[in-house]
Coordinates of C-alpha atoms in Angstrom, one line a residue:
X1 CA -30.3 16.5 15.0
X2 CA -31.9 13.2 14.3
X3 CA -30.0 10.1 15.5
X4 CA -28.4 7.9 12.9
X5 CA -29.9 4.6 11.8
X6 CA -28.1 1.7 13.6
X7 CA -27.3 -1.7 12.3
X8 CA -26.1 -4.4 14.7
X9 CA -23.5 -7.1 13.9
X10 CA -21.2 -9.6 15.9
X11 CA -18.1 -8.5 14.0
X12 CA -17.4 -5.6 11.6
X13 CA -14.4 -5.8 9.2
X14 CA -13.3 -2.5 7.8
X15 CA -11.6 -3.1 4.4
X16 CA -12.2 -5.9 1.8
X17 CA -8.5 -6.7 1.3
X18 CA -6.8 -10.1 1.7
X19 CA -6.6 -9.6 5.6
X20 CA -10.3 -8.5 6.0
X21 CA -11.8 -11.1 3.6
X22 CA -9.7 -14.0 5.1
X23 CA -10.9 -12.9 8.5
X24 CA -14.5 -12.7 7.6
X25 CA -14.4 -16.1 5.7
X26 CA -12.6 -17.8 8.7
X27 CA -15.1 -16.4 11.2
X28 CA -18.1 -17.9 9.3
X29 CA -16.2 -21.2 8.8
X30 CA -15.7 -21.6 12.4
X31 CA -18.9 -20.2 13.8
X32 CA -21.6 -19.8 11.0
X33 CA -24.1 -18.2 13.2
X34 CA -21.9 -15.1 13.6
X35 CA -23.4 -12.1 11.9
X36 CA -20.4 -10.5 10.0
X37 CA -20.2 -7.3 8.0
X38 CA -17.4 -6.2 5.7
X39 CA -17.3 -2.5 4.9
X40 CA -15.5 -1.3 1.8
X41 CA -15.0 2.2 0.5
X42 CA -14.3 1.3 -3.1
X43 CA -17.2 1.2 -5.7
X44 CA -16.6 -2.5 -6.1
X45 CA -14.4 -5.1 -4.4
X46 CA -10.9 -4.9 -5.7
X47 CA -11.2 -1.5 -7.2
X48 CA -8.8 0.0 -4.7
X49 CA -6.4 -3.0 -4.4
X50 CA -3.0 -2.8 -6.1
X51 CA -0.1 -5.1 -5.5
X52 CA 2.6 -6.9 -7.5
X53 CA 1.5 -9.7 -6.8
X54 CA 3.4 -13.0 -6.3
X55 CA 1.8 -14.7 -3.4
X56 CA 2.6 -17.8 -1.3
X57 CA -0.4 -20.2 -1.6
X58 CA -0.1 -21.9 1.8
X59 CA -2.7 -19.6 3.6
X60 CA -5.0 -19.9 0.6
X61 CA -4.7 -23.6 0.8
X62 CA -5.8 -23.4 4.6
X63 CA -8.6 -20.9 3.9
X64 CA -10.0 -22.3 0.7
X65 CA -8.7 -25.8 0.3
X66 CA -10.4 -26.4 -3.1
X67 CA -9.3 -23.2 -4.7
X68 CA -7.3 -24.8 -7.5
X69 CA -10.6 -26.2 -8.8
X70 CA -11.9 -22.7 -9.2
X71 CA -8.7 -20.5 -9.2
X72 CA -8.7 -16.6 -9.2
X73 CA -9.2 -14.9 -12.6
X74 CA -5.5 -14.3 -13.0
X75 CA -3.4 -17.2 -11.6
X76 CA -0.1 -18.0 -13.1
X77 CA 2.4 -20.4 -11.5
X78 CA 6.0 -19.0 -11.3
X79 CA 8.4 -20.7 -13.6
X80 CA 11.6 -18.8 -13.2
X81 CA 13.2 -16.0 -11.0
X82 CA 15.7 -13.3 -12.2
X83 CA 17.3 -10.7 -10.3
X84 CA 19.2 -7.8 -12.1
X85 CA 21.4 -4.9 -11.1
X86 CA 20.9 -2.2 -13.6
X87 CA 23.4 0.6 -14.7
X88 CA 22.1 3.3 -17.1
X89 CA 22.6 1.1 -20.2
X90 CA 23.6 -2.3 -19.0
X91 CA 22.5 -5.1 -16.6
X92 CA 24.2 -7.7 -14.4
X93 CA 22.6 -10.9 -13.2
X94 CA 22.7 -11.3 -9.3
X95 CA 22.2 -14.4 -7.4
X96 CA 18.6 -14.9 -6.1
X97 CA 18.5 -14.6 -2.3
X98 CA 16.4 -17.2 -0.5
X99 CA 13.6 -14.9 0.5
X100 CA 12.9 -14.1 -3.3
X101 CA 12.9 -17.7 -4.6
X102 CA 9.4 -18.2 -5.8
X103 CA 9.2 -21.8 -6.8
X104 CA 5.6 -23.0 -5.9
X105 CA 4.3 -19.4 -5.8
X106 CA 1.8 -17.9 -8.0
X107 CA 1.3 -14.6 -9.8
X108 CA -2.1 -13.0 -9.3
X109 CA -4.0 -9.8 -9.7
X110 CA -4.6 -9.1 -6.0
X111 CA -7.7 -7.0 -6.9
X112 CA -9.2 -9.7 -9.0
X113 CA -8.3 -12.3 -6.2
X114 CA -10.2 -10.1 -3.6
X115 CA -13.3 -10.0 -5.6
X116 CA -13.0 -13.7 -6.0
X117 CA -12.6 -14.1 -2.2
X118 CA -15.6 -11.8 -1.6
X119 CA -17.6 -14.2 -3.6
X120 CA -16.6 -17.1 -1.3
X121 CA -17.4 -14.9 1.6
X122 CA -20.8 -14.1 0.4
X123 CA -21.4 -17.8 -0.2
X124 CA -20.9 -18.2 3.6
X125 CA -23.5 -15.4 4.2
X126 CA -21.1 -12.5 5.0
X127 CA -22.7 -9.2 4.5
X128 CA -20.3 -7.1 2.2
X129 CA -21.0 -3.5 1.5
X130 CA -18.8 -1.9 -1.2
X131 CA -19.3 1.9 -1.9
X132 CA -19.5 2.7 1.8
X133 CA -16.7 4.6 3.5
X134 CA -16.2 3.8 7.2
X135 CA -15.5 7.6 8.0
X136 CA -15.5 7.5 11.8
X137 CA -15.3 5.4 14.9
X138 CA -18.3 4.8 17.2
X139 CA -16.9 4.9 20.7
X140 CA -18.9 3.4 23.7
X141 CA -19.3 5.5 26.9
X142 CA -16.3 3.6 28.5
X143 CA -14.1 4.8 25.6
X144 CA -13.9 1.3 23.9
X145 CA -14.5 0.8 20.1
X146 CA -18.1 0.0 19.5
X147 CA -18.2 0.1 15.7
X148 CA -18.1 2.5 12.8
X149 CA -20.0 5.4 11.3
X150 CA -20.5 5.2 7.6
X151 CA -19.8 8.6 5.9
X152 CA -22.6 10.9 4.7
X153 CA -23.3 11.0 1.0
X154 CA -24.4 13.9 -1.1
X155 CA -22.5 16.7 0.8
X156 CA -21.4 19.6 -1.2
X157 CA -17.9 21.1 -1.0
X158 CA -19.3 23.7 1.3
X159 CA -20.2 21.1 3.7
X160 CA -24.0 21.6 3.1
X161 CA -26.3 18.8 2.2
X162 CA -27.3 18.5 -1.6
X163 CA -30.5 17.2 -3.0
X164 CA -28.8 13.8 -3.1
X165 CA -28.0 13.6 0.6
X166 CA -28.1 10.5 2.4
X167 CA -27.1 10.3 6.0
X168 CA -24.6 7.6 6.9
X169 CA -25.6 4.9 9.3
X170 CA -23.9 3.6 12.4
X171 CA -22.8 -0.1 12.5
X172 CA -22.3 -1.5 15.9
X173 CA -20.5 -4.6 17.0
X174 CA -18.6 -6.1 20.1
X175 CA -15.5 -6.4 17.9
X176 CA -14.3 -4.2 15.1
X177 CA -11.4 -5.5 12.7
X178 CA -9.4 -2.8 10.9
X179 CA -8.0 -4.1 7.7
X180 CA -7.9 -0.8 5.8
X181 CA -4.5 -1.2 4.3
X182 CA -1.6 1.1 4.6
X183 CA -1.9 4.2 6.6
X184 CA -5.6 3.7 7.1
X185 CA -7.7 6.7 8.1
X186 CA -9.3 5.1 11.1
X187 CA -6.3 3.0 12.1
X188 CA -4.2 6.1 12.1
X189 CA -6.6 7.7 14.6
X190 CA -6.8 4.6 16.8
X191 CA -3.1 4.1 16.9
X192 CA -2.7 7.7 18.2
X193 CA -5.8 7.6 20.6
X194 CA -4.7 4.3 22.3
X195 CA -1.0 5.0 22.0
X196 CA -0.5 1.8 20.3
X197 CA 2.9 2.7 18.9
X198 CA 4.5 3.7 22.2
X199 CA 6.8 0.6 22.3
X200 CA 7.5 0.5 18.5
X201 CA 9.7 2.6 16.1
X202 CA 7.9 4.8 13.7
X203 CA 6.5 3.1 10.7
X204 CA 8.5 3.5 7.4
X205 CA 7.0 3.3 3.9
X206 CA 7.7 2.9 0.3
X207 CA 5.6 4.2 -2.6
X208 CA 4.8 1.3 -5.2
X209 CA 3.6 2.3 -8.7
X210 CA 2.3 -0.3 -11.1
X211 CA 1.2 -0.5 -14.7
X212 CA -0.5 -3.4 -16.5
X213 CA 0.6 -3.7 -20.1
X214 CA -0.3 -5.9 -23.1
X215 CA 3.0 -6.5 -25.0
X216 CA 3.6 -7.7 -28.5
X217 CA 2.9 -11.6 -28.9
X218 CA 6.0 -13.6 -27.8
X219 CA 7.6 -11.0 -25.7
X220 CA 5.8 -12.1 -22.4
X221 CA 7.0 -15.4 -20.8
X222 CA 4.1 -16.5 -18.5
X223 CA 5.5 -17.4 -15.1
X224 CA 8.7 -15.3 -15.4
X225 CA 9.4 -13.2 -12.3
X226 CA 12.0 -10.5 -12.7
X227 CA 13.3 -7.9 -10.1
X228 CA 15.7 -5.1 -10.4
X229 CA 17.8 -2.8 -8.3
X230 CA 20.0 0.1 -9.1
X231 CA 19.5 2.6 -11.9
X232 CA 17.5 4.9 -12.0
X233 CA 17.9 5.3 -8.3
X234 CA 21.1 6.5 -6.8
X235 CA 22.8 4.6 -4.0
X236 CA 21.1 6.6 -1.2
X237 CA 17.5 5.8 -2.3
X238 CA 16.1 2.3 -1.4
X239 CA 14.0 0.6 -4.0
X240 CA 13.8 -1.4 -7.2
X241 CA 11.3 -2.9 -9.7
X242 CA 9.4 -5.9 -10.5
X243 CA 8.2 -7.4 -13.9
X244 CA 5.8 -10.3 -13.6
X245 CA 4.8 -12.1 -16.8
X246 CA 1.2 -13.0 -16.9
X247 CA -1.0 -14.8 -19.5
X248 CA -2.6 -13.4 -22.7
X249 CA 0.5 -11.4 -23.5
X250 CA 0.2 -9.2 -20.4
X251 CA 2.9 -8.1 -18.0
X252 CA 2.6 -6.4 -14.6
X253 CA 5.3 -3.7 -14.2
X254 CA 6.0 -1.9 -11.0
X255 CA 8.5 0.3 -9.2
X256 CA 9.0 0.8 -5.4
X257 CA 11.1 3.3 -3.8
X258 CA 11.5 4.0 0.0
X259 CA 9.9 7.2 1.2
X260 CA 12.9 7.8 3.6
X261 CA 14.8 9.6 0.7
X262 CA 16.4 13.0 1.4
X263 CA 16.3 14.7 -1.9
X264 CA 13.4 17.3 -1.8
X265 CA 13.3 17.5 -5.7
X266 CA 13.1 13.7 -6.2
X267 CA 9.9 12.5 -8.1
X268 CA 9.2 8.8 -7.5
X269 CA 6.8 8.8 -10.5
X270 CA 9.6 10.1 -12.8
X271 CA 11.9 7.5 -11.5
X272 CA 9.4 4.8 -12.5
X273 CA 9.1 6.2 -16.1
X274 CA 12.9 6.4 -16.4
X275 CA 13.2 2.7 -15.4
X276 CA 10.9 1.8 -18.3
X277 CA 13.4 3.4 -20.7
X278 CA 16.2 1.2 -19.7
X279 CA 17.2 -1.1 -22.6
X280 CA 16.1 -4.2 -20.8
X281 CA 12.6 -2.8 -20.2
X282 CA 12.1 -0.6 -23.2
X283 CA 12.6 -3.6 -25.6
X284 CA 9.8 -5.4 -23.8
X285 CA 7.4 -2.5 -23.8
X286 CA 7.9 -1.1 -27.4
X287 CA 4.9 -1.9 -29.6
X288 CA 2.8 -2.7 -26.6
X289 CA -0.1 -0.7 -24.9
X290 CA -0.8 0.3 -21.3
X291 CA -4.0 -1.0 -19.8
X292 CA -4.1 0.3 -16.4
X293 CA -1.9 2.1 -13.8
X294 CA -1.9 3.1 -10.2
X295 CA 0.1 3.7 -7.0
X296 CA -0.2 2.9 -3.3
X297 CA 2.1 3.2 -0.3
X298 CA 3.7 0.0 1.3
X299 CA 4.5 -0.5 5.0
X300 CA 8.2 -1.3 5.2
X301 CA 9.0 -1.1 8.9
X302 CA 8.3 -4.6 9.7
X303 CA 9.1 -6.1 13.1
X304 CA 10.4 -2.8 14.8
X305 CA 7.5 -0.8 13.7
X306 CA 4.7 -3.3 14.5
X307 CA 2.3 -1.3 16.8
X308 CA 0.3 -3.1 19.5
X309 CA -2.5 -4.6 17.5
X310 CA -5.3 -4.7 19.9
X311 CA -7.4 -2.1 21.8
X312 CA -10.6 -2.3 23.6
X313 CA -13.2 -3.5 21.1
X314 CA -11.0 -3.5 18.0
X315 CA -7.8 -5.0 16.4
X316 CA -5.5 -4.3 13.5
X317 CA -4.5 -6.8 10.8
X318 CA -2.5 -6.9 7.6
X319 CA -1.2 -3.6 6.2
X320 CA -3.0 -1.6 9.0
X321 CA -0.7 -3.2 11.4
X322 CA 2.3 -3.4 9.1
X323 CA 3.0 -7.1 8.6
X324 CA 4.7 -7.0 5.0
X325 CA 7.9 -8.8 4.6
X326 CA 10.1 -6.4 2.8
X327 CA 12.9 -8.8 1.7
X328 CA 10.4 -11.2 0.2
X329 CA 8.6 -8.3 -1.3
X330 CA 5.4 -10.0 -0.1
X331 CA 2.7 -9.2 2.3
X332 CA -0.5 -11.0 1.1
X333 CA 0.4 -14.2 2.7
X334 CA 1.1 -12.3 6.0
X335 CA -2.1 -10.5 5.8
X336 CA -4.2 -13.6 5.2
X337 CA -2.5 -15.4 8.2
X338 CA -3.1 -12.5 10.5
X339 CA -6.8 -12.2 9.4
X340 CA -7.3 -15.9 10.0
X341 CA -5.5 -15.7 13.3
X342 CA -7.8 -12.8 14.4
X343 CA -10.9 -14.8 13.4
X344 CA -9.8 -17.8 15.5
X345 CA -9.0 -15.6 18.4
X346 CA -12.5 -13.9 18.2
X347 CA -14.3 -17.3 18.1
X348 CA -12.1 -18.6 21.0
X349 CA -12.5 -15.5 23.3
X350 CA -15.3 -13.3 21.9
X351 CA -13.1 -10.2 22.3
X352 CA -10.3 -8.3 20.9
X353 CA -8.2 -8.5 24.2
X354 CA -5.3 -10.9 24.0
X355 CA -4.9 -10.8 20.2
X356 CA -1.6 -8.9 20.3
X357 CA 0.1 -11.6 22.3
X358 CA -1.2 -14.3 20.1
X359 CA 0.0 -12.4 17.0
X360 CA 3.4 -11.9 18.4
X361 CA 3.7 -15.6 19.3
X362 CA 2.7 -16.6 15.6
X363 CA 4.6 -17.4 12.5
X364 CA 3.5 -14.0 11.2
X365 CA 5.8 -12.2 13.5
X366 CA 8.4 -14.8 13.7
X367 CA 8.9 -14.3 9.9
X368 CA 9.2 -10.5 10.5
X369 CA 11.8 -11.0 13.2
X370 CA 14.1 -13.0 11.0
X371 CA 14.4 -10.2 8.5
X372 CA 14.1 -7.3 10.8
X373 CA 17.5 -5.6 10.1
X374 CA 17.5 -6.0 6.2
X375 CA 15.4 -2.9 5.4
X376 CA 17.1 -0.5 7.9
X377 CA 20.5 -1.8 6.9
X378 CA 20.1 0.4 3.7
X379 CA 20.0 3.7 5.6
X380 CA 23.8 3.8 5.1
X381 CA 23.5 3.3 1.4
X382 CA 23.1 0.5 -1.1
X383 CA 26.3 -1.4 -0.9
X384 CA 26.6 -1.4 2.9
X385 CA 23.0 -2.4 3.0
X386 CA 23.6 -5.2 0.5
X387 CA 26.4 -6.7 2.7
X388 CA 24.4 -6.4 5.8
X389 CA 21.4 -8.1 4.1
X390 CA 23.6 -11.0 3.1
X391 CA 24.8 -11.5 6.6
X392 CA 21.3 -11.3 8.0
X393 CA 20.2 -13.8 5.5
X394 CA 23.0 -16.2 6.3
X395 CA 22.5 -16.0 10.0
X396 CA 18.6 -16.1 9.7
X397 CA 18.3 -12.9 11.7
X398 CA 20.1 -14.3 14.7
X399 CA 22.6 -11.5 15.3
X400 CA 21.8 -9.9 18.6
X401 CA 21.3 -6.4 17.3
X402 CA 18.2 -4.8 16.1
X403 CA 18.5 -1.7 13.9
X404 CA 16.2 1.3 14.5
X405 CA 13.6 2.7 12.0
X406 CA 13.3 6.3 11.3
X407 CA 10.1 8.2 10.3
X408 CA 10.0 9.2 6.7
X409 CA 8.8 12.7 7.3
X410 CA 11.9 13.5 9.2
X411 CA 14.3 12.2 6.3
X412 CA 13.7 15.1 3.7
X413 CA 16.7 17.6 3.6
X414 CA 16.1 21.2 3.0
X415 CA 16.9 22.7 -0.3
X416 CA 20.0 24.6 0.9
X417 CA 21.3 21.5 2.7
X418 CA 21.2 19.1 -0.3
X419 CA 23.1 18.7 -3.5
X420 CA 21.2 16.2 -5.8
X421 CA 23.3 13.6 -7.6
X422 CA 23.5 13.3 -11.4
X423 CA 21.2 10.3 -11.9
X424 CA 21.9 10.2 -15.7
X425 CA 18.1 10.3 -16.4
X426 CA 17.1 10.2 -20.1
X427 CA 14.5 11.8 -22.5
X428 CA 11.6 9.4 -22.5
X429 CA 8.8 8.7 -24.8
X430 CA 6.9 5.7 -23.6
X431 CA 3.4 6.2 -22.2
X432 CA 2.1 7.7 -20.1
X433 CA 3.4 11.0 -20.9
X434 CA 2.9 12.5 -17.4
X435 CA 1.2 12.0 -14.1
X436 CA -2.2 13.2 -15.4
X437 CA -2.1 10.6 -18.2
X438 CA -1.3 8.0 -15.5
X439 CA -4.3 9.2 -13.6
X440 CA -6.5 8.5 -16.6
X441 CA -5.3 4.8 -16.7
X442 CA -6.3 4.5 -12.9
X443 CA -9.9 5.4 -13.9
X444 CA -10.1 7.5 -10.7
X445 CA -13.3 9.4 -10.1
X446 CA -14.5 11.8 -7.4
X447 CA -17.4 14.0 -7.4
X448 CA -15.9 17.4 -7.8
X449 CA -18.7 18.9 -5.6
X450 CA -17.8 17.1 -2.3
X451 CA -15.6 18.1 0.5
X452 CA -11.9 18.0 -0.1
X453 CA -10.6 14.8 1.5
X454 CA -7.0 16.1 1.7
X455 CA -7.0 18.3 4.7
X456 CA -4.2 20.9 5.0
X457 CA -4.1 21.6 8.7
X458 CA -2.0 24.8 8.5
X459 CA -2.3 26.2 4.9
X460 CA 0.0 29.2 5.6
X461 CA 2.9 26.8 6.0
X462 CA 2.7 25.9 2.3
X463 CA 3.1 29.5 1.0
X464 CA 5.7 30.6 3.7
X465 CA 8.0 28.1 5.2
X466 CA 7.6 25.2 2.8
X467 CA 8.1 27.0 -0.5
X468 CA 11.4 28.4 1.0
X469 CA 12.7 25.6 2.8
X470 CA 11.7 22.5 0.7
X471 CA 10.3 24.0 -2.5
X472 CA 6.8 22.4 -1.9
X473 CA 7.7 18.7 -2.4
X474 CA 4.1 17.6 -2.3
X475 CA 4.0 18.8 -5.9
X476 CA 6.6 16.2 -6.7
X477 CA 6.1 13.2 -4.4
X478 CA 2.4 12.8 -5.3
X479 CA 2.2 10.4 -8.3
X480 CA -1.2 11.9 -9.3
X481 CA -0.6 15.7 -9.6
X482 CA -3.0 16.4 -6.8
X483 CA -0.9 19.3 -5.4
X484 CA 0.0 22.4 -7.5
X485 CA 1.3 25.8 -6.6
X486 CA -0.5 28.6 -8.5
X487 CA -0.2 32.2 -8.9
X488 CA -3.1 34.8 -8.8
X489 CA -3.5 38.4 -8.0
X490 CA -3.3 37.6 -4.3
X491 CA 0.1 35.7 -4.8
X492 CA 1.1 32.1 -4.5
X493 CA -1.4 29.4 -3.2
X494 CA -1.6 25.6 -3.0
X495 CA -4.2 24.2 -5.3
X496 CA -5.5 20.7 -4.4
X497 CA -6.7 18.8 -7.4
X498 CA -8.5 16.2 -5.2
X499 CA -10.3 14.5 -8.0
X500 CA -7.0 13.1 -9.3
X501 CA -6.2 11.3 -6.0
X502 CA -5.5 7.5 -6.3
X503 CA -5.6 7.1 -2.6
X504 CA -1.9 6.1 -2.2
X505 CA -1.5 8.1 1.1
X506 CA 2.1 9.3 0.1
X507 CA 1.3 12.9 1.0
X508 CA 0.1 12.0 4.6
X509 CA 3.3 10.1 5.1
X510 CA 6.1 12.2 3.5
X511 CA 5.0 15.7 4.3
X512 CA 7.9 17.1 6.3
X513 CA 5.6 19.3 8.4
X514 CA 2.9 16.6 8.8
X515 CA 0.1 19.0 8.1
X516 CA -1.6 17.0 5.3
X517 CA -4.3 14.6 6.7
X518 CA -5.9 12.2 4.3
X519 CA -9.4 11.2 5.1
X520 CA -11.9 9.1 3.3
X521 CA -13.8 10.9 0.5
X522 CA -17.4 9.9 -0.2
X523 CA -18.0 6.2 -0.6
X524 CA -17.5 4.7 -3.9
X525 CA -14.9 7.5 -4.9
X526 CA -11.3 6.9 -6.0
X527 CA -9.6 4.6 -8.5
X528 CA -11.2 1.8 -10.3
X529 CA -8.3 -0.7 -10.9
X530 CA -8.9 -3.5 -13.3
X531 CA -6.8 -6.6 -12.8
X532 CA -4.3 -4.7 -10.6

């Protein structure tokens, strides 16, 4: 077998999100002679990026001081905050907690902002390679990380090369930065290989679903930021919504629910669609049109779940580490700060070693420590969590206790152990009609004749234990209808509609048997989010 072609760099960044791009830009600002490469699996920069997103501009001020002279394509200053508690038909105004006051912040499309940041990086001579998936890690003889291996392209579903086959190259570097986002394919492997989570609680996650709408003229109020909690979720499921009013009669509409829910029949996608039929939201959307949709997981564990962020030859930044501030409903400022801190550390030391201590002594982790008990407080229900969150806010996280985080895959109850509540869900008629229609608005695309990137490690479990114990919950928690149980002459089997996948990673996280392994598909595959 011929050896792969090799490219050499000083630093490799995996993932062109806010953490990775901030790191690359800062590296070149501090030491222009460094050779820096950014590897991105999406077809173009920003195509796999999905977030609310209201961001704090301070890290952007530090990274790109003149950004206001040439702002990102969607950039709307926040004018007003509202928080509402919803019942099935009514809404009740809540006071805005300090963490969610957004005066001075801006509403952006994070995907468009990352494309804008990429242009800034390229102007500094960062080499950016969209459409190439970092499929594997290159290890040195001493076991340290020495770079990445780009996935082969043009491989058929049977694993054999097609006429279009192109072998992936190896990219070597003294330091590799993992900024893949939530539940990154390589980050997951490295956390396990180097036992980086040994002193941390398990990570916990939410699933965030978002739609971009154009509403009737006059309905959008640019700069208005609205959040809701309550209906359609019951008191035992953590979550809520956001409505961010943009320019040009557009609104960004999203719904997040914690993946630590117990109900095996719960469908996060359906909860999102139900939310849109609340009178407050329905009135806003009626007469409008949906422009784009998508979904992604969110790291919610915070301080307790933060793994060690360094290993020989590599380090973790942003959502790959899990630096999102859940009470703020923000992670971009944290990701950018961590990316810049990583760059400063590499320029100072020339190595990954020592970064974890620097991160934990930074404002990034200090911010997480202050709010460490707010998310796990909701394990005992909404109202108890609400009271504890208020206490934690008033005391700035100075109480001596630290609540523990539980793994989401252990939370699901078996069918015979759970009685679902009456959620008072309604008949709905707003688009999209179902999950397949939502996939259409995500513009996701995969070559049907490529290896399935959703690996079922023990297929027999799906048709024996899981169908009896949990009723195959993957067919419900996936927001893209990737998993279906089908009947044929041989009996029941699990059908994987891999071409539908929007790369949210929910299946890899929530499966109660942990037998679903999400790996990178061929480079360039997946959603093509526009202004998300």
